[in-house]
Amino acid sequence: MRNSAQCALLYGGIVTLITHTFHCSKCILVNLRSEFLNREDSSDASSDCSSENSETTSDKLEDTCSTSTQKPETVHHSADTEVFIPELDKQDHEDRNSDAYRFLCSRAGHFQCKYTNLVFEMKEKGEVMYSIVSWDSSQLDGVGQMQPAGPLYDINCFEGSICNVHLPHCEIHSDKNQTELAVAHFSGGNVEIIQPLKVTDTHVIIDIENLSYFGLFKKMQHKEYPIRAQVLLFYKEITGNTKRSKLHMHLLPRNVPVKELQIQYQNNTYIETSAICHLTPGKIYRPYCKPYNHQPTKETFDCEYGPNYHPTFEVLLNAEVEELTLGLLDEYDKEVWEPRQVFLTDGKREAVSAKMVKTGAVFVDKHREMLIQRISSVMEIADCLQSKNIITGEIYSTVSAEATSQEKMRALYRSLDSGGSAVKEEFYKILKVKQHFLVEDLESGSSQA
């Protein structure tokens, strides 16, 4: 990475010029200046950019110049974007909020993570490892009138297969609300401001060369506007002599992944409901949950991006309560999250397990080589996978075209790796039916790899 960088941010017809020299080990953003360009011509404007020495203070800006606002060859979010379910990889790093996500991509294309809504534009096959990490106060030093507008992502792809990344945002843009967004890239104690190639209704698209930490920022405004938000519910039974329970309400920006809270609150039950709403940062809200009590009485909505996602409200219940009507009101008692029935009992509630079911996926990964060598009736298994719409006709044909059973299995594994843990779980279920004795043999440990 360069020792000094001069970058331009385009958003809403505004180019924000940023000059930065890296003299210290802290990650610092400095020196912002805005210049207005013609909105109609901004996407095509381009010019050379040079850098000059500058001071690392937030009140001085040396020579700056505009940069190209968009690459003509860039490919963006399209209807062909495929949603994938990533694998979870256990992490022990102290700066991580949760486990890491793993995506094995088998080809070029657009791929959207089901849990984080990150989109990766892949130019070829490769392995992507990514996680949400904790914001550090040193990363926010010197940012001036900028504040985090999303989680901080740690993204790595050793093959260099990623060309663009789409970071989800929560802003609701209108004629009145033209929030400026920027992406900061933290690497090796330095920071670089990356100019968005495009800002859509849901994502900020950036071109990347080097991978590490990426965080979305927005410029502070005198007036806050509503953002896309969500109300997440977690049910907790209180152990002890008194049969009580609590329902936790989390008010969060919508680009905070639900999976992050499920991992953090593994001992609670996530209650699946229609969670989406619009909330305004800095405004006061309170639950509607009569006749039950809640604490606190009211609370201010803050855009929290970890590392800890504490409940905004607790609704206090008796253990025998099976359902309640729950909503959210603003400070003027206006409904901002319409009251709805929430079912709490096992027989009624729709709940998502806090832990991903990993048993089958672990088996499929652990015994990869043995399965490749010992399964001869590959197409019988491929038939089952295709009938369940787990693999496409194109993948089926690719597997079928391979000469040997080992080559067929390797081709099938490439598809399984791309599909993630959920697909491997289905593959494992088919193996237990079609290759029962082989599965039993491998699980007993009697086979030698």
PDB file of C-alpha atoms in Angstrom, residues 9-16 34 36 39 145-150 168-183 196 198-204 216-228 255 279-281 303 305:
ATOM      1  CA  LEU A   9     -15.518   9.983  -3.008  1.00  0.00           C
ATOM      2  CA  LEU A  10     -18.464  10.486  -5.349  1.00  0.00           C
ATOM      3  CA  TYR A  11     -21.947  10.442  -3.893  1.00  0.00           C
ATOM      4  CA  GLY A  12     -25.053  12.380  -4.848  1.00  0.00           C
ATOM      5  CA  GLY A  13     -23.098  14.587  -7.215  1.00  0.00           C
ATOM      6  CA  ILE A  14     -20.454  15.424  -4.613  1.00  0.00           C
ATOM      7  CA  VAL A  15     -16.803  14.526  -4.824  1.00  0.00           C
ATOM      8  CA  THR A  16     -15.114  14.374  -1.441  1.00  0.00           C
ATOM      9  CA  SER A  34     -16.291  18.602  -0.904  1.00  0.00           C
ATOM     10  CA  PHE A  36     -19.789  20.036  -6.339  1.00  0.00           C
ATOM     11  CA  ARG A  39     -24.774  15.468 -11.520  1.00  0.00           C
ATOM     12  CA  GLN A 145     -17.797  14.549  10.887  1.00  0.00           C
ATOM     13  CA  MET A 146     -17.894  10.893   9.789  1.00  0.00           C
ATOM     14  CA  GLN A 147     -19.414   7.970  11.711  1.00  0.00           C
ATOM     15  CA  PRO A 148     -19.734   4.206  11.102  1.00  0.00           C
ATOM     16  CA  ALA A 149     -22.679   3.285   8.891  1.00  0.00           C
ATOM     17  CA  GLY A 150     -22.273  -0.486   8.964  1.00  0.00           C
ATOM     18  CA  PRO A 168     -25.025  -3.253   2.424  1.00  0.00           C
ATOM     19  CA  HIS A 169     -26.221   0.118   3.712  1.00  0.00           C
ATOM     20  CA  CYS A 170     -29.413   1.266   5.482  1.00  0.00           C
ATOM     21  CA  GLU A 171     -29.912   4.764   4.107  1.00  0.00           C
ATOM     22  CA  ILE A 172     -33.263   5.772   2.604  1.00  0.00           C
ATOM     23  CA  HIS A 173     -32.302   8.318  -0.014  1.00  0.00           C
ATOM     24  CA  SER A 174     -34.684  11.037  -1.085  1.00  0.00           C
ATOM     25  CA  ASP A 175     -34.588  14.624  -2.296  1.00  0.00           C
ATOM     26  CA  LYS A 176     -34.244  15.729   1.344  1.00  0.00           C
ATOM     27  CA  ASN A 177     -31.854  13.025   2.444  1.00  0.00           C
ATOM     28  CA  GLN A 178     -28.649  12.847   0.388  1.00  0.00           C
ATOM     29  CA  THR A 179     -26.415  11.154   2.939  1.00  0.00           C
ATOM     30  CA  GLU A 180     -22.783  10.967   1.844  1.00  0.00           C
ATOM     31  CA  LEU A 181     -21.281   7.482   2.124  1.00  0.00           C
ATOM     32  CA  ALA A 182     -17.622   6.456   2.066  1.00  0.00           C
ATOM     33  CA  VAL A 183     -15.733   3.187   2.476  1.00  0.00           C
ATOM     34  CA  PRO A 196     -17.584   3.954  -4.578  1.00  0.00           C
ATOM     35  CA  LYS A 198     -21.858   3.055  -7.552  1.00  0.00           C
ATOM     36  CA  VAL A 199     -24.361   3.471  -4.711  1.00  0.00           C
ATOM     37  CA  THR A 200     -27.613   1.550  -5.161  1.00  0.00           C
ATOM     38  CA  ASP A 201     -30.708   1.601  -2.957  1.00  0.00           C
ATOM     39  CA  THR A 202     -29.220  -1.181  -0.833  1.00  0.00           C
ATOM     40  CA  HIS A 203     -25.451  -1.426  -1.443  1.00  0.00           C
ATOM     41  CA  VAL A 204     -22.256   0.588  -1.850  1.00  0.00           C
ATOM     42  CA  LEU A 216     -18.811   1.938   5.720  1.00  0.00           C
ATOM     43  CA  PHE A 217     -18.955   5.556   6.923  1.00  0.00           C
ATOM     44  CA  LYS A 218     -21.469   8.337   6.519  1.00  0.00           C
ATOM     45  CA  LYS A 219     -21.205  12.052   7.067  1.00  0.00           C
ATOM     46  CA  MET A 220     -22.908  13.378  10.199  1.00  0.00           C
ATOM     47  CA  GLN A 221     -25.878  15.627   9.533  1.00  0.00           C
ATOM     48  CA  HIS A 222     -27.618  18.356  11.497  1.00  0.00           C
ATOM     49  CA  LYS A 223     -30.873  16.456  11.045  1.00  0.00           C
ATOM     50  CA  GLU A 224     -31.181  12.688  11.266  1.00  0.00           C
ATOM     51  CA  TYR A 225     -33.379  10.874   8.762  1.00  0.00           C
ATOM     52  CA  PRO A 226     -35.046   7.454   9.083  1.00  0.00           C
ATOM     53  CA  ILE A 227     -32.993   4.424   8.098  1.00  0.00           C
ATOM     54  CA  ARG A 228     -33.920   0.846   7.290  1.00  0.00           C
ATOM     55  CA  ASN A 255     -27.314  -4.249   7.788  1.00  0.00           C
ATOM     56  CA  LEU A 279     -36.310   4.098  12.668  1.00  0.00           C
ATOM     57  CA  THR A 280     -34.588   7.449  13.123  1.00  0.00           C
ATOM     58  CA  PRO A 281     -31.249   7.547  14.980  1.00  0.00           C
ATOM     59  CA  CYS A 303     -26.919   2.668  15.362  1.00  0.00           C
ATOM     60  CA  TYR A 305     -22.516  -2.138  15.110  1.00  0.00           C
TER      61      TYR A 305
END
